[in-house]
Amino acid sequence: METASDLHPDRILVIDFGSQVTQLIARRVREAGVYCEIVPFQSAAEALETFEPKGVILSGGPASTSDEGSPRAPQAVFELGVPVMGICYGQMTMCVQLGGDAQGSDHREFGRATIEVKESCPLFDGVWAPGENHEVWMSHGDRVIAMPQGFRVFAQSEGAPYAAFGDPDRNFYGFMFHPEVVHTPDGAKLLANFVHKVCGCGGDWTMAAFRAEAVARIREQVGDGNVICGLSGGVDSAVAAVLIHEAIGDQLTCIFVDHGLMRMNEAEEVVSLFRGTYNIPLVHVDASEMFITALEGESDPEKKRKTIGKLFIDVFEEEAGKVGGAGFLAQGTLYPDVIESVSFTGGPSVTIKSHHNVGGLPERMNMKLVEPLRELFKDEVRALGRELGLPEAFVGRHPFPGPGLAIRCPGGISREKLEILRKADAIYLDEIRKAGLYDAIWQAFAVLTDTKTVGVMGDGRTYEFVLALRAVTSVDGMTADFYHFDMNFLGRTATRIINEVKGVNRVTYDVTSKPPGTIEWE
């Protein structure tokens, strides 16, 4: 079967040295219309031979080139005759490997910094000009102190005299700052210049092209076999199912295990979409009683996940066994899952995503995997969903973890608590939509805390739950900040919840932020 490398003649390889934002490099390259993949530095030599990139980008990382045994790029990178860009640690290892020098510095730079452009270069074409000052995002303790032969300085900052350097004759360039993050306002343009003007790549990485290629690959892989796809109600599995159905039609059967922990009316929406709109064969299993009974009284969040995971596997496996002749299992595995599974920094062992974030399906099912989205990031999956014609209300839906309301209900689970949370969450989202804020927020949800307070409502005292509201914004999914609602919105929403949801007498708003690399969409 053809690989992504066969299908995309213009492609960039990113060698990962452990930066928490390496994925953003690939995203920016793909946003420029060029296919891109990431490999850890340990397997980069082999990847260079099989992937045959038109350019290579060396990522940042936590190491120091002065440390014994610190990682290096394969020397072949600099002998391929293709352009190479080094970012932060990538710049320093490039420098050292080509005969320059880098060392630790007392003047570290973390956060926003201003650089002065000293000389023009192809990466700055149409973006920056000599003599201008521009904001960038720095994150380094080491710095270059001597450039390799043939290199010139293109920009510098107070703490980094070689903030941007390069050898235009060999098309080697290095940035001390991070162009991939949104905090470097012109960074995406600099990366686009690298892939288009320096590497000579076109801009034909589109969802329409991917859709056609994916359909062809699915047909080739599956042939006349039958495929089972587990639906979770989320975007990933839905897009995978619609794409596979376009390729093989009724050879696909979807199984939707309704565990009773979904948002209000969500199960009905899934069934309506797949049976009504797309006429895709769907097995709908209402296992809510089984799940909720098993979770009653359980307060440990990890035990909740494991309980849900085990029951899901049991139910799914039983239903899959009823689908005759199915030799393939479809999963909505995304590219970040693939990257994480081979992380050199100690990521989890290779486990196939279950869409319920609670563990893989057992090997005893003995089915071949169909993973049509494994090359895509989350935003690309949404774009593919739109390309396939899925309703915007479904494609743009906020992320929702597989264990669902069970982990948004700290403490023991009960039907009463789930119903309180489901109603309150629906009111919260309804108010967000009415205010026109839904698409401006990455994720919003309510949490029914395990705390009760005494309150006065009318002429009576109450002893009811405290409900917490959460909403975060994110551009990349790598950092998050709480959404800055105005007090009128919060007051209006809290009033509705307290008036309409029996069991809640106090509402709070969570203003926690998440620094880079720590997001867990719970």
Coordinates of C-alpha atoms in Angstrom, one line a residue:
M1 CA 0.0 0.0 0.0
E2 CA 1.2 3.5 -0.8
T3 CA 2.4 5.6 2.1
A4 CA 2.1 9.3 2.8
S5 CA 5.6 9.7 1.4
D6 CA 4.6 8.2 -1.9
L7 CA 1.5 10.4 -2.2
H8 CA 3.0 13.7 -1.4
P9 CA 6.0 14.6 -3.5
D10 CA 6.6 17.9 -1.7
R11 CA 7.2 17.1 2.0
I12 CA 9.2 18.4 4.9
L13 CA 10.7 16.3 7.7
V14 CA 10.8 17.6 11.3
I15 CA 13.4 16.0 13.6
D16 CA 12.2 16.2 17.2
F17 CA 14.7 16.9 20.0
G18 CA 12.0 17.0 22.7
S19 CA 10.4 20.5 22.4
Q20 CA 7.0 20.7 23.9
V21 CA 5.9 22.7 20.8
T22 CA 7.4 20.5 18.1
Q23 CA 3.9 19.6 16.8
L24 CA 3.3 23.3 16.1
I25 CA 6.1 23.3 13.5
A26 CA 4.4 20.6 11.6
R27 CA 1.1 22.4 11.9
R28 CA 2.6 25.6 10.5
V29 CA 4.1 23.8 7.6
R30 CA 0.8 22.1 6.8
E31 CA -1.0 25.4 7.1
A32 CA 1.4 26.6 4.3
G33 CA 0.0 23.8 2.1
V34 CA 3.0 21.4 2.5
Y35 CA 2.8 17.9 3.9
C36 CA 5.0 17.4 6.9
E37 CA 5.9 14.6 9.4
I38 CA 7.8 14.4 12.7
V39 CA 10.4 11.8 13.8
P40 CA 12.4 11.6 17.0
F41 CA 16.1 12.2 16.5
Q42 CA 16.9 8.5 17.3
S43 CA 15.2 7.3 14.1
A44 CA 15.9 10.3 12.0
A45 CA 18.7 8.6 9.9
E46 CA 16.3 5.9 8.7
A47 CA 13.5 8.4 8.1
L48 CA 15.8 10.5 5.9
E49 CA 16.3 7.5 3.5
T50 CA 12.6 6.5 3.3
F51 CA 10.9 9.9 3.5
E52 CA 13.1 11.8 1.0
P53 CA 12.2 15.3 2.2
K54 CA 12.6 18.5 0.2
G55 CA 13.7 20.2 3.5
V56 CA 14.4 19.4 7.1
I57 CA 13.6 21.3 10.2
L58 CA 15.4 20.6 13.5
S59 CA 13.2 21.3 16.5
G60 CA 14.0 22.8 19.9
G61 CA 14.5 20.8 23.0
P62 CA 15.5 20.8 26.6
A63 CA 19.1 19.6 26.3
S64 CA 22.3 21.6 26.1
T65 CA 24.8 21.0 23.4
S66 CA 27.5 21.2 26.1
D67 CA 26.1 18.2 27.9
E68 CA 27.8 14.9 27.4
G69 CA 25.7 12.7 25.2
S70 CA 23.3 15.5 24.2
P71 CA 21.3 14.6 21.1
R72 CA 22.5 15.4 17.6
A73 CA 21.0 15.4 14.1
P74 CA 22.3 12.7 11.8
Q75 CA 25.2 14.1 9.9
A76 CA 23.5 13.0 6.7
V77 CA 21.1 15.9 7.2
F78 CA 23.8 18.3 6.2
E79 CA 24.9 16.2 3.3
L80 CA 21.6 15.6 1.5
G81 CA 21.7 18.8 -0.4
V82 CA 18.3 20.0 0.9
P83 CA 17.6 23.1 2.9
V84 CA 17.8 22.7 6.7
M85 CA 16.4 25.0 9.4
G86 CA 17.3 24.8 13.1
I87 CA 15.1 26.2 15.8
C88 CA 16.5 27.0 19.2
Y89 CA 18.3 23.7 20.2
G90 CA 18.1 22.8 16.6
Q91 CA 20.0 25.9 15.7
M92 CA 22.7 25.1 18.3
T93 CA 23.2 21.5 17.3
M94 CA 23.4 22.7 13.7
C95 CA 26.0 25.2 14.7
V96 CA 28.1 22.7 16.6
Q97 CA 27.9 20.0 14.0
L98 CA 29.1 22.3 11.3
G99 CA 32.1 23.6 13.2
G100 CA 30.7 26.5 15.2
D101 CA 30.3 26.8 19.0
A102 CA 27.4 27.2 21.5
Q103 CA 27.5 27.3 25.2
G104 CA 25.4 28.2 28.3
S105 CA 24.9 31.9 29.0
D106 CA 24.2 34.0 32.1
H107 CA 21.8 36.0 29.9
R108 CA 18.8 33.7 29.4
E109 CA 15.8 34.7 27.4
F110 CA 12.3 33.3 28.1
G111 CA 9.2 34.9 26.7
R112 CA 8.7 37.9 24.5
A113 CA 11.8 39.5 23.1
T114 CA 12.7 42.1 20.4
I115 CA 15.1 41.4 17.6
E116 CA 16.7 43.8 15.2
V117 CA 16.9 42.7 11.6
K118 CA 20.5 43.2 10.4
E119 CA 20.5 41.8 6.9
S120 CA 17.9 40.5 4.4
C121 CA 17.6 36.8 3.6
P122 CA 15.1 34.5 1.8
L123 CA 13.3 33.7 5.0
F124 CA 12.6 37.4 5.6
D125 CA 11.4 38.1 2.1
G126 CA 8.2 40.2 2.2
V127 CA 8.1 39.9 6.0
W128 CA 11.0 41.7 7.6
A129 CA 13.5 44.3 6.3
P130 CA 17.0 45.4 7.6
G131 CA 16.7 48.0 10.4
E132 CA 13.3 46.9 11.6
N133 CA 12.6 45.6 15.1
H134 CA 10.2 42.7 15.6
E135 CA 8.6 40.8 18.4
V136 CA 9.5 37.1 18.8
W137 CA 9.2 34.4 21.4
M138 CA 12.4 33.2 23.0
S139 CA 13.0 30.1 25.2
H140 CA 16.7 29.4 25.7
G141 CA 19.4 29.3 28.2
D142 CA 22.3 28.4 25.8
R143 CA 23.3 30.5 22.8
V144 CA 25.5 30.4 19.8
I145 CA 28.9 32.1 20.4
A146 CA 30.7 31.3 17.1
M147 CA 29.1 30.7 13.8
P148 CA 30.2 27.9 11.3
Q149 CA 32.2 29.0 8.3
G150 CA 30.1 30.6 5.6
F151 CA 27.3 31.7 8.0
R152 CA 26.1 35.3 8.4
V153 CA 24.0 37.1 11.0
F154 CA 20.5 38.1 9.9
A155 CA 19.0 39.3 13.2
Q156 CA 20.0 39.7 16.8
S157 CA 18.5 40.4 20.2
E158 CA 20.0 41.7 23.5
G159 CA 20.6 38.2 24.7
A160 CA 21.2 36.4 21.4
P161 CA 23.7 38.0 19.1
Y162 CA 23.0 35.3 16.6
A163 CA 19.2 35.3 16.9
A164 CA 18.9 34.4 13.2
F165 CA 21.8 33.3 11.1
G166 CA 22.4 31.2 7.9
D167 CA 24.4 30.2 5.0
P168 CA 22.4 31.0 1.9
D169 CA 24.8 29.2 -0.4
R170 CA 24.0 25.8 1.3
N171 CA 20.4 26.9 2.4
F172 CA 21.2 26.3 6.1
Y173 CA 19.3 28.6 8.5
G174 CA 18.9 28.9 12.2
F175 CA 16.6 30.8 14.6
M176 CA 17.2 31.2 18.3
F177 CA 13.5 32.1 18.7
H178 CA 10.4 30.0 18.0
P179 CA 8.7 30.9 14.7
E180 CA 6.1 28.1 15.2
V181 CA 4.3 29.7 18.3
V182 CA 1.6 32.3 17.9
H183 CA 3.6 34.6 20.2
T184 CA 6.0 35.2 17.3
P185 CA 3.5 37.2 15.2
D186 CA 5.3 36.7 11.8
G187 CA 6.6 33.2 12.5
A188 CA 4.2 31.4 10.2
K189 CA 5.2 33.6 7.4
L190 CA 8.9 32.9 8.0
L191 CA 8.2 29.1 8.0
A192 CA 6.1 29.5 4.8
N193 CA 9.1 31.3 3.1
F194 CA 11.3 28.4 4.1
V195 CA 9.1 25.7 2.6
H196 CA 8.1 27.6 -0.5
K197 CA 11.0 29.9 -1.4
V198 CA 13.9 28.0 0.0
C199 CA 12.8 24.4 -0.3
G200 CA 10.8 25.0 -3.5
C201 CA 7.6 23.2 -2.2
G202 CA 4.2 23.9 -3.7
G203 CA 1.1 24.4 -1.7
D204 CA -1.1 21.5 -2.7
W205 CA -1.7 19.9 0.8
T206 CA -5.5 20.4 0.9
M207 CA -8.3 18.5 2.5
A208 CA -9.8 17.8 -1.0
A209 CA -6.6 16.1 -2.1
F210 CA -6.3 14.2 1.2
R211 CA -9.9 13.1 0.9
A212 CA -9.4 11.6 -2.5
E213 CA -6.1 9.9 -1.5
A214 CA -7.6 8.5 1.7
V215 CA -10.6 7.0 -0.1
A216 CA -8.3 5.3 -2.6
R217 CA -6.1 3.9 0.2
I218 CA -9.1 2.6 2.2
R219 CA -10.5 0.8 -0.8
E220 CA -7.1 -0.7 -1.5
Q221 CA -6.6 -1.8 2.1
V222 CA -10.0 -3.2 2.7
G223 CA -10.9 -4.7 -0.6
D224 CA -14.2 -6.6 -0.3
G225 CA -13.8 -7.0 3.5
N226 CA -16.1 -5.6 6.2
V227 CA -15.1 -2.9 8.7
I228 CA -16.4 -2.1 12.2
C229 CA -16.0 1.4 13.6
G230 CA -16.7 2.4 17.2
L231 CA -18.5 5.7 17.5
S232 CA -18.0 7.8 20.6
G233 CA -20.1 10.9 19.6
G234 CA -16.9 12.9 19.1
V235 CA -15.5 14.5 15.9
D236 CA -12.7 12.0 15.3
S237 CA -14.6 8.8 15.1
A238 CA -17.5 10.5 13.2
V239 CA -15.2 11.9 10.5
A240 CA -13.4 8.6 10.2
A241 CA -16.7 6.8 9.8
V242 CA -18.1 9.1 7.1
L243 CA -14.8 8.9 5.2
I244 CA -14.7 5.2 5.3
H245 CA -18.4 4.9 4.3
E246 CA -17.6 7.1 1.3
A247 CA -14.9 4.6 0.3
I248 CA -16.7 1.3 0.9
G249 CA -20.3 2.0 1.6
D250 CA -22.3 -0.7 3.4
Q251 CA -19.1 -2.7 4.0
L252 CA -18.9 -0.5 7.1
T253 CA -20.9 -1.0 10.3
C254 CA -20.7 1.5 13.1
I255 CA -21.2 0.5 16.8
F256 CA -22.3 3.2 19.2
V257 CA -22.1 2.2 22.8
D258 CA -24.2 4.7 24.8
H259 CA -22.8 4.7 28.3
G260 CA -25.3 7.2 29.6
L261 CA -22.5 9.7 30.4
M262 CA -23.0 12.0 27.4
R263 CA -24.2 15.6 27.2
M264 CA -27.9 16.3 26.8
N265 CA -29.4 14.9 23.7
E266 CA -26.0 13.9 22.3
A267 CA -26.8 10.2 21.9
E268 CA -29.9 11.0 19.9
E269 CA -27.9 13.4 17.7
V270 CA -25.4 10.7 16.9
V271 CA -28.1 8.2 15.9
S272 CA -29.9 10.7 13.8
L273 CA -26.8 11.8 12.0
F274 CA -25.6 8.4 11.0
R275 CA -28.9 6.6 10.4
G276 CA -30.8 9.6 9.0
T277 CA -28.4 11.9 7.3
Y278 CA -25.8 9.4 6.0
N279 CA -27.8 6.1 6.2
I280 CA -24.7 4.4 7.6
P281 CA -25.4 0.9 9.1
L282 CA -25.4 1.6 12.9
V283 CA -25.7 -0.6 15.9
H284 CA -26.9 1.5 18.9
V285 CA -26.4 -0.2 22.2
D286 CA -28.0 1.5 25.2
A287 CA -25.8 0.3 28.0
S288 CA -26.4 3.3 30.3
E289 CA -27.9 1.2 33.1
M290 CA -24.9 -1.1 33.2
F291 CA -22.3 1.8 33.3
I292 CA -24.1 4.0 35.8
T293 CA -24.8 1.0 38.2
A294 CA -21.1 0.1 38.0
L295 CA -20.0 3.7 38.8
E296 CA -22.4 4.4 41.6
G297 CA -20.5 5.5 44.7
E298 CA -17.1 5.4 43.0
S299 CA -15.1 8.6 43.7
D300 CA -11.6 7.7 42.5
P301 CA -11.2 9.3 39.0
E302 CA -8.8 6.6 37.7
K303 CA -11.0 3.8 38.8
K304 CA -13.9 5.5 37.0
R305 CA -11.8 5.5 33.8
K306 CA -10.8 1.9 34.2
T307 CA -14.4 0.8 34.9
I308 CA -15.7 2.7 31.9
G309 CA -12.9 1.3 29.7
K310 CA -13.5 -2.3 30.7
L311 CA -17.2 -2.1 30.3
F312 CA -16.9 -0.4 26.9
I313 CA -14.5 -3.1 25.7
D314 CA -16.8 -5.8 26.9
V315 CA -19.9 -4.3 25.2
F316 CA -18.1 -3.4 22.0
E317 CA -16.5 -6.8 21.7
E318 CA -19.8 -8.6 22.2
E319 CA -21.6 -6.4 19.5
A320 CA -18.6 -6.7 17.1
G321 CA -18.9 -10.5 17.3
K322 CA -22.4 -10.2 15.9
V323 CA -21.2 -8.5 12.7
G324 CA -20.4 -11.3 10.4
G325 CA -17.2 -11.4 8.5
A326 CA -15.7 -8.2 9.9
G327 CA -11.9 -8.3 9.6
F328 CA -11.1 -4.7 10.0
L329 CA -11.4 -2.3 12.9
A330 CA -11.6 1.5 12.2
Q331 CA -10.2 3.9 14.7
G332 CA -10.0 7.7 14.7
T333 CA -6.3 7.8 15.7
L334 CA -4.8 11.2 15.0
Y335 CA -1.2 12.2 14.3
P336 CA -0.6 13.5 17.8
D337 CA -1.4 10.0 19.1
V338 CA 1.1 8.6 16.6
I339 CA 3.8 11.1 17.7
E340 CA 3.1 10.5 21.4
S341 CA 3.4 6.7 21.0
V342 CA 7.0 7.0 19.7
S343 CA 8.1 9.9 21.9
F344 CA 11.7 9.7 23.0
T345 CA 11.0 11.6 26.1
G346 CA 9.3 8.8 27.9
G347 CA 5.7 9.0 26.5
P348 CA 3.3 6.1 27.1
S349 CA 3.8 2.8 25.4
V350 CA 2.2 2.3 22.0
T351 CA -1.5 1.9 22.6
I352 CA -4.3 2.3 20.0
K353 CA -6.6 5.1 20.9
S354 CA -10.0 3.8 22.0
H355 CA -12.0 7.1 21.6
H356 CA -12.9 6.7 25.2
N357 CA -9.4 7.6 26.4
V358 CA -9.4 4.6 28.6
G359 CA -7.3 2.0 26.8
G360 CA -7.1 -0.1 23.6
L361 CA -9.2 -2.9 22.4
P362 CA -8.0 -6.4 23.2
E363 CA -5.7 -8.2 20.8
R364 CA -7.9 -11.2 20.9
M365 CA -10.3 -9.4 18.5
N366 CA -7.7 -10.2 15.9
M367 CA -8.7 -7.4 13.5
K368 CA -6.6 -5.3 11.2
L369 CA -6.7 -1.6 11.9
V370 CA -8.0 1.1 9.5
E371 CA -6.8 4.5 10.7
P372 CA -7.5 7.0 7.9
L373 CA -6.9 10.1 10.1
R374 CA -3.5 9.1 11.5
E375 CA -1.7 11.8 9.4
L376 CA -4.0 14.6 10.6
F377 CA -4.0 17.1 13.5
K378 CA -7.3 17.9 15.2
D379 CA -8.0 21.1 13.3
E380 CA -7.3 19.2 10.0
V381 CA -9.8 16.6 11.0
R382 CA -12.4 19.4 11.5
A383 CA -11.5 20.7 8.0
L384 CA -11.9 17.2 6.6
G385 CA -15.3 16.9 8.3
R386 CA -16.4 20.1 6.5
E387 CA -15.0 18.8 3.3
L388 CA -17.1 15.7 3.8
G389 CA -20.2 17.7 4.5
L390 CA -20.7 17.0 8.2
P391 CA -23.0 19.6 9.9
E392 CA -21.0 22.5 11.3
A393 CA -22.7 22.0 14.7
F394 CA -21.1 18.5 14.8
V395 CA -17.7 19.4 13.3
G396 CA -17.2 22.4 15.5
R397 CA -18.3 20.7 18.7
H398 CA -16.1 21.3 21.7
P399 CA -13.9 18.4 22.7
F400 CA -15.5 16.0 25.1
P401 CA -13.5 13.2 26.9
G402 CA -14.6 9.6 26.5
P403 CA -15.4 9.1 30.2
G404 CA -17.8 12.1 29.7
L405 CA -19.7 13.4 32.6
A406 CA -18.2 10.8 34.9
I407 CA -15.0 12.9 35.3
R408 CA -17.0 16.1 35.4
C409 CA -18.8 14.8 38.5
P410 CA -16.1 14.5 41.2
G411 CA -17.0 12.1 43.9
G412 CA -19.5 9.2 43.7
I413 CA -21.6 9.0 40.6
S414 CA -25.4 8.8 40.8
R415 CA -28.2 9.2 38.3
E416 CA -29.4 12.2 40.3
K417 CA -26.0 13.9 40.1
L418 CA -25.6 13.1 36.4
E419 CA -29.0 14.6 35.6
I420 CA -28.2 17.8 37.5
L421 CA -24.9 18.1 35.7
R422 CA -26.4 17.4 32.3
K423 CA -29.1 20.1 32.7
A424 CA -26.7 22.7 34.1
D425 CA -24.2 22.0 31.3
A426 CA -26.9 22.4 28.6
I427 CA -28.0 25.7 30.0
Y428 CA -24.3 26.9 30.1
L429 CA -23.7 26.0 26.5
D430 CA -27.0 27.4 25.5
E431 CA -26.1 30.8 27.0
I432 CA -22.7 30.7 25.3
R433 CA -24.3 30.1 21.9
K434 CA -26.9 32.8 22.5
A435 CA -24.1 35.2 23.2
G436 CA -22.3 34.2 20.0
L437 CA -19.3 33.0 21.9
Y438 CA -19.3 29.2 21.1
D439 CA -16.7 29.3 18.3
A440 CA -14.5 31.8 20.2
I441 CA -14.1 29.3 23.0
W442 CA -12.0 26.1 22.6
Q443 CA -13.9 24.2 25.3
A444 CA -16.6 25.0 27.8
F445 CA -18.2 22.7 30.4
A446 CA -19.8 22.5 33.8
V447 CA -18.5 20.5 36.7
L448 CA -20.7 19.4 39.6
T449 CA -18.4 19.6 42.5
D450 CA -18.6 17.2 45.4
T451 CA -19.3 20.1 47.8
K452 CA -22.7 21.1 49.2
T453 CA -23.4 24.5 50.8
V454 CA -26.2 25.9 52.8
G455 CA -28.1 28.6 51.1
V456 CA -31.4 30.6 51.3
M457 CA -33.8 30.5 48.4
G458 CA -37.0 32.4 48.9
D459 CA -38.3 31.7 52.3
G460 CA -36.4 28.4 52.8
R461 CA -33.0 27.1 53.4
T462 CA -31.3 24.7 51.0
Y463 CA -28.4 22.4 51.2
E464 CA -27.3 21.8 47.6
F465 CA -24.3 21.4 45.3
V466 CA -21.8 24.0 44.1
L467 CA -21.5 24.0 40.4
A468 CA -18.3 25.2 38.7
L469 CA -18.1 26.6 35.1
R470 CA -15.1 26.3 33.0
A471 CA -14.2 27.8 29.6
V472 CA -10.8 28.1 27.9
T473 CA -9.4 29.6 24.8
S474 CA -6.6 28.1 22.8
V475 CA -5.1 28.7 19.3
D476 CA -2.9 25.6 19.1
G477 CA -4.2 23.4 21.8
M478 CA -0.8 23.6 23.4
T479 CA -1.6 26.5 25.8
A480 CA -4.8 27.6 27.3
D481 CA -6.2 30.6 29.1
F482 CA -9.6 31.0 30.8
Y483 CA -12.2 32.9 28.7
H484 CA -12.8 36.4 30.0
F485 CA -16.5 36.4 30.3
D486 CA -18.1 39.7 31.4
M487 CA -20.0 39.7 34.7
N488 CA -23.3 40.2 33.0
F489 CA -22.9 36.9 31.2
L490 CA -21.9 35.0 34.3
G491 CA -24.7 36.5 36.3
R492 CA -27.3 35.7 33.7
T493 CA -26.0 32.1 33.3
A494 CA -25.8 31.4 37.1
T495 CA -29.3 32.8 37.6
R496 CA -30.7 30.5 35.0
I497 CA -28.9 27.4 36.4
I498 CA -30.0 28.1 40.0
N499 CA -33.6 28.8 38.9
E500 CA -33.9 25.9 36.5
V501 CA -31.8 23.1 37.9
K502 CA -33.0 21.7 41.2
G503 CA -29.9 20.6 43.3
V504 CA -27.6 23.6 42.7
N505 CA -27.6 26.7 44.9
R506 CA -24.2 28.2 44.0
V507 CA -22.2 28.7 40.8
T508 CA -18.5 29.6 40.5
Y509 CA -16.2 30.3 37.5
D510 CA -12.8 28.6 37.2
V511 CA -10.1 31.0 36.1
T512 CA -7.2 28.5 35.9
S513 CA -4.8 28.8 32.9
K514 CA -2.6 26.1 31.4
P515 CA 1.0 26.8 30.5
P516 CA 2.5 25.2 27.4
G517 CA 2.4 21.4 27.1
T518 CA 0.1 20.7 30.0
I519 CA -3.4 20.8 28.5
E520 CA -5.7 17.9 29.4
W521 CA -9.1 18.5 27.8
E522 CA -11.2 17.3 30.7

